[in-house]
Amino acid sequence: QKEVEQDPGPLSVPEGAIVSLNCTYSNSAFQYFMWYRQYSRKGPELLMYTYSSGNKEDGRFTAQVDKSSKYISLFIRDSQPSDSATYLCAMKEGAQKLVFGQGTRLTINP
Amino acid sequence: GAVVSQHPSWVICKSGTSVKIECRSLDFQATTMFWYRQFPKQSLMLMATSNEGSKATYEQGVEKDKFLINHASLTLSTLTVTSAHPEDSSFYICSASRVAVNTEAFFGQGTRLTVV
């Protein structure tokens, strides 16, 4: 079993839809949770960074962390074609290395 | 803030030659930099962790003599692919964490290496 599981998709939704991206993990010691967006042939761009459980909102993006269920989510509201990319969840324990999910390929159709 | 610049963004080299990739943190000091390799449609694979002024720590299965990493300052780390072969063709990405270790990591734009 991988430490971090993420559905690779692809996921295709119409413009304006709410998108839900999820990751599950097995290491209960993970404390820091991140979501990255990666466009084709580019490096990952940090979208959201959360410490421990709870919600965090930034514009159209909301990150949720449920440590009791070992489950994290990223919601995108009012999705737009420019949101089409691969979304990677990542997490770590203290100063340890980041552990990435496989990435979900998302397409927003105009 | 938190900009990581990677250079070059793409490079083509002949088999047997060496290629150097630079990773710079432009507006913050990075005690730790990470080097990743990414295959098409796959996630990032950590190759090594680089700490300023000390030897890099390589992940299992990564040849340290082939992938030379130098982290000479708080803003610069380099990855040299020595005696490159076609199977080394890949997308290489660096990331950097700020001086306080328990923070998020910021990524460079990646380097597309093609060995012919």
mmCIF file of N, CA, C and O in Angstrom, chain A residues 3-4 6 8-9 12 17 33 42-44 46 50 55 66 69-70 72 75 83 87 91 99 104 109:
data_model
loop_
_atom_site.group_PDB
_atom_site.id
_atom_site.type_symbol
_atom_site.label_atom_id
_atom_site.label_comp_id
_atom_site.label_asym_id
_atom_site.label_seq_id
_atom_site.Cartn_x
_atom_site.Cartn_y
_atom_site.Cartn_z
ATOM 1 N N GLU A 3 1.925 5.110 0.648
ATOM 2 C CA GLU A 3 1.681 6.004 1.777
ATOM 3 C C GLU A 3 0.594 7.012 1.471
ATOM 4 O O GLU A 3 -0.179 7.398 2.353
ATOM 5 N N VAL A 4 0.547 7.475 0.241
ATOM 6 C CA VAL A 4 -0.451 8.455 -0.182
ATOM 7 C C VAL A 4 -1.134 7.941 -1.441
ATOM 8 O O VAL A 4 -0.466 7.612 -2.418
ATOM 9 N N GLN A 6 -3.936 8.691 -4.453
ATOM 10 C CA GLN A 6 -4.679 9.748 -5.133
ATOM 11 C C GLN A 6 -5.175 9.195 -6.454
ATOM 12 O O GLN A 6 -4.411 8.586 -7.208
ATOM 13 N N PRO A 8 -5.783 8.994 -10.069
ATOM 14 C CA PRO A 8 -5.112 9.706 -11.157
ATOM 15 C C PRO A 8 -6.047 10.313 -12.186
ATOM 16 O O PRO A 8 -5.625 11.109 -13.025
ATOM 17 N N GLY A 9 -7.339 9.942 -12.120
ATOM 18 C CA GLY A 9 -8.279 10.461 -13.102
ATOM 19 C C GLY A 9 -8.085 9.754 -14.445
ATOM 20 O O GLY A 9 -7.719 8.580 -14.462
ATOM 21 N N SER A 12 -12.918 15.099 -15.873
ATOM 22 C CA SER A 12 -13.351 16.111 -16.818
ATOM 23 C C SER A 12 -14.697 16.670 -16.365
ATOM 24 O O SER A 12 -15.640 15.895 -16.160
ATOM 25 N N ALA A 17 -18.407 24.208 -12.738
ATOM 26 C CA ALA A 17 -18.698 23.142 -11.776
ATOM 27 C C ALA A 17 -17.788 23.247 -10.552
ATOM 28 O O ALA A 17 -16.725 23.881 -10.589
ATOM 29 N N PHE A 33 0.213 19.441 5.081
ATOM 30 C CA PHE A 33 -0.504 18.977 3.899
ATOM 31 C C PHE A 33 -0.533 20.084 2.849
ATOM 32 O O PHE A 33 -0.845 21.228 3.163
ATOM 33 N N LYS A 42 5.737 21.986 -16.754
ATOM 34 C CA LYS A 42 6.120 23.024 -15.799
ATOM 35 C C LYS A 42 6.319 22.386 -14.433
ATOM 36 O O LYS A 42 5.854 21.278 -14.178
ATOM 37 N N GLY A 43 7.001 23.109 -13.540
ATOM 38 C CA GLY A 43 7.136 22.634 -12.188
ATOM 39 C C GLY A 43 5.852 22.829 -11.409
ATOM 40 O O GLY A 43 5.003 23.636 -11.773
ATOM 41 N N PRO A 44 5.667 22.085 -10.327
ATOM 42 C CA PRO A 44 4.465 22.249 -9.501
ATOM 43 C C PRO A 44 4.424 23.626 -8.844
ATOM 44 O O PRO A 44 5.449 24.150 -8.417
ATOM 45 N N LEU A 46 2.667 25.763 -5.729
ATOM 46 C CA LEU A 46 1.960 25.575 -4.473
ATOM 47 C C LEU A 46 0.637 26.340 -4.477
ATOM 48 O O LEU A 46 0.601 27.536 -4.711
ATOM 49 N N THR A 50 -1.554 23.526 4.533
ATOM 50 C CA THR A 50 -2.338 23.404 5.763
ATOM 51 C C THR A 50 -1.546 22.624 6.790
ATOM 52 O O THR A 50 -0.914 21.615 6.465
ATOM 53 N N ASN A 55 -10.003 23.448 7.872
ATOM 54 C CA ASN A 55 -10.237 23.987 6.539
ATOM 55 C C ASN A 55 -9.400 25.229 6.313
ATOM 56 O O ASN A 55 -9.090 25.963 7.250
ATOM 57 N N ASP A 66 -8.799 16.066 7.245
ATOM 58 C CA ASP A 66 -9.468 15.288 8.293
ATOM 59 C C ASP A 66 -8.472 14.235 8.763
ATOM 60 O O ASP A 66 -8.371 13.162 8.170
ATOM 61 N N SER A 69 -9.715 10.661 9.739
ATOM 62 C CA SER A 69 -9.999 9.753 8.621
ATOM 63 C C SER A 69 -8.809 9.603 7.684
ATOM 64 O O SER A 69 -8.887 8.835 6.717
ATOM 65 N N LYS A 70 -7.748 10.349 7.941
ATOM 66 C CA LYS A 70 -6.568 10.348 7.067
ATOM 67 C C LYS A 70 -6.987 10.659 5.632
ATOM 68 O O LYS A 70 -6.701 9.892 4.692
ATOM 69 N N ILE A 72 -7.654 14.045 2.847
ATOM 70 C CA ILE A 72 -7.594 15.470 2.555
ATOM 71 C C ILE A 72 -8.288 15.741 1.233
ATOM 72 O O ILE A 72 -8.339 14.866 0.365
ATOM 73 N N PHE A 75 -11.158 21.613 -2.910
ATOM 74 C CA PHE A 75 -12.359 21.976 -3.657
ATOM 75 C C PHE A 75 -12.058 23.214 -4.497
ATOM 76 O O PHE A 75 -11.444 24.166 -4.016
ATOM 77 N N ASP A 83 -8.057 26.289 -15.001
ATOM 78 C CA ASP A 83 -7.779 25.373 -13.883
ATOM 79 C C ASP A 83 -7.368 23.989 -14.382
ATOM 80 O O ASP A 83 -6.982 23.131 -13.579
ATOM 81 N N TYR A 87 -3.231 18.020 -10.505
ATOM 82 C CA TYR A 87 -3.200 18.461 -9.107
ATOM 83 C C TYR A 87 -2.565 17.367 -8.255
ATOM 84 O O TYR A 87 -2.984 16.217 -8.282
ATOM 85 N N MET A 91 2.348 15.642 1.414
ATOM 86 C CA MET A 91 2.302 15.771 2.862
ATOM 87 C C MET A 91 3.620 15.340 3.466
ATOM 88 O O MET A 91 4.414 14.649 2.812
ATOM 89 N N VAL A 99 5.918 13.602 0.683
ATOM 90 C CA VAL A 99 5.419 12.398 0.025
ATOM 91 C C VAL A 99 4.257 12.826 -0.860
ATOM 92 O O VAL A 99 3.296 13.437 -0.378
ATOM 93 N N THR A 104 -3.797 14.044 -9.992
ATOM 94 C CA THR A 104 -5.064 13.888 -10.710
ATOM 95 C C THR A 104 -5.083 14.854 -11.877
ATOM 96 O O THR A 104 -4.906 16.063 -11.697
ATOM 97 N N ASN A 109 -13.976 21.851 -19.133
ATOM 98 C CA ASN A 109 -14.458 22.062 -20.507
ATOM 99 C C ASN A 109 -15.290 23.333 -20.622
ATOM 100 O O ASN A 109 -16.239 23.520 -19.868
#
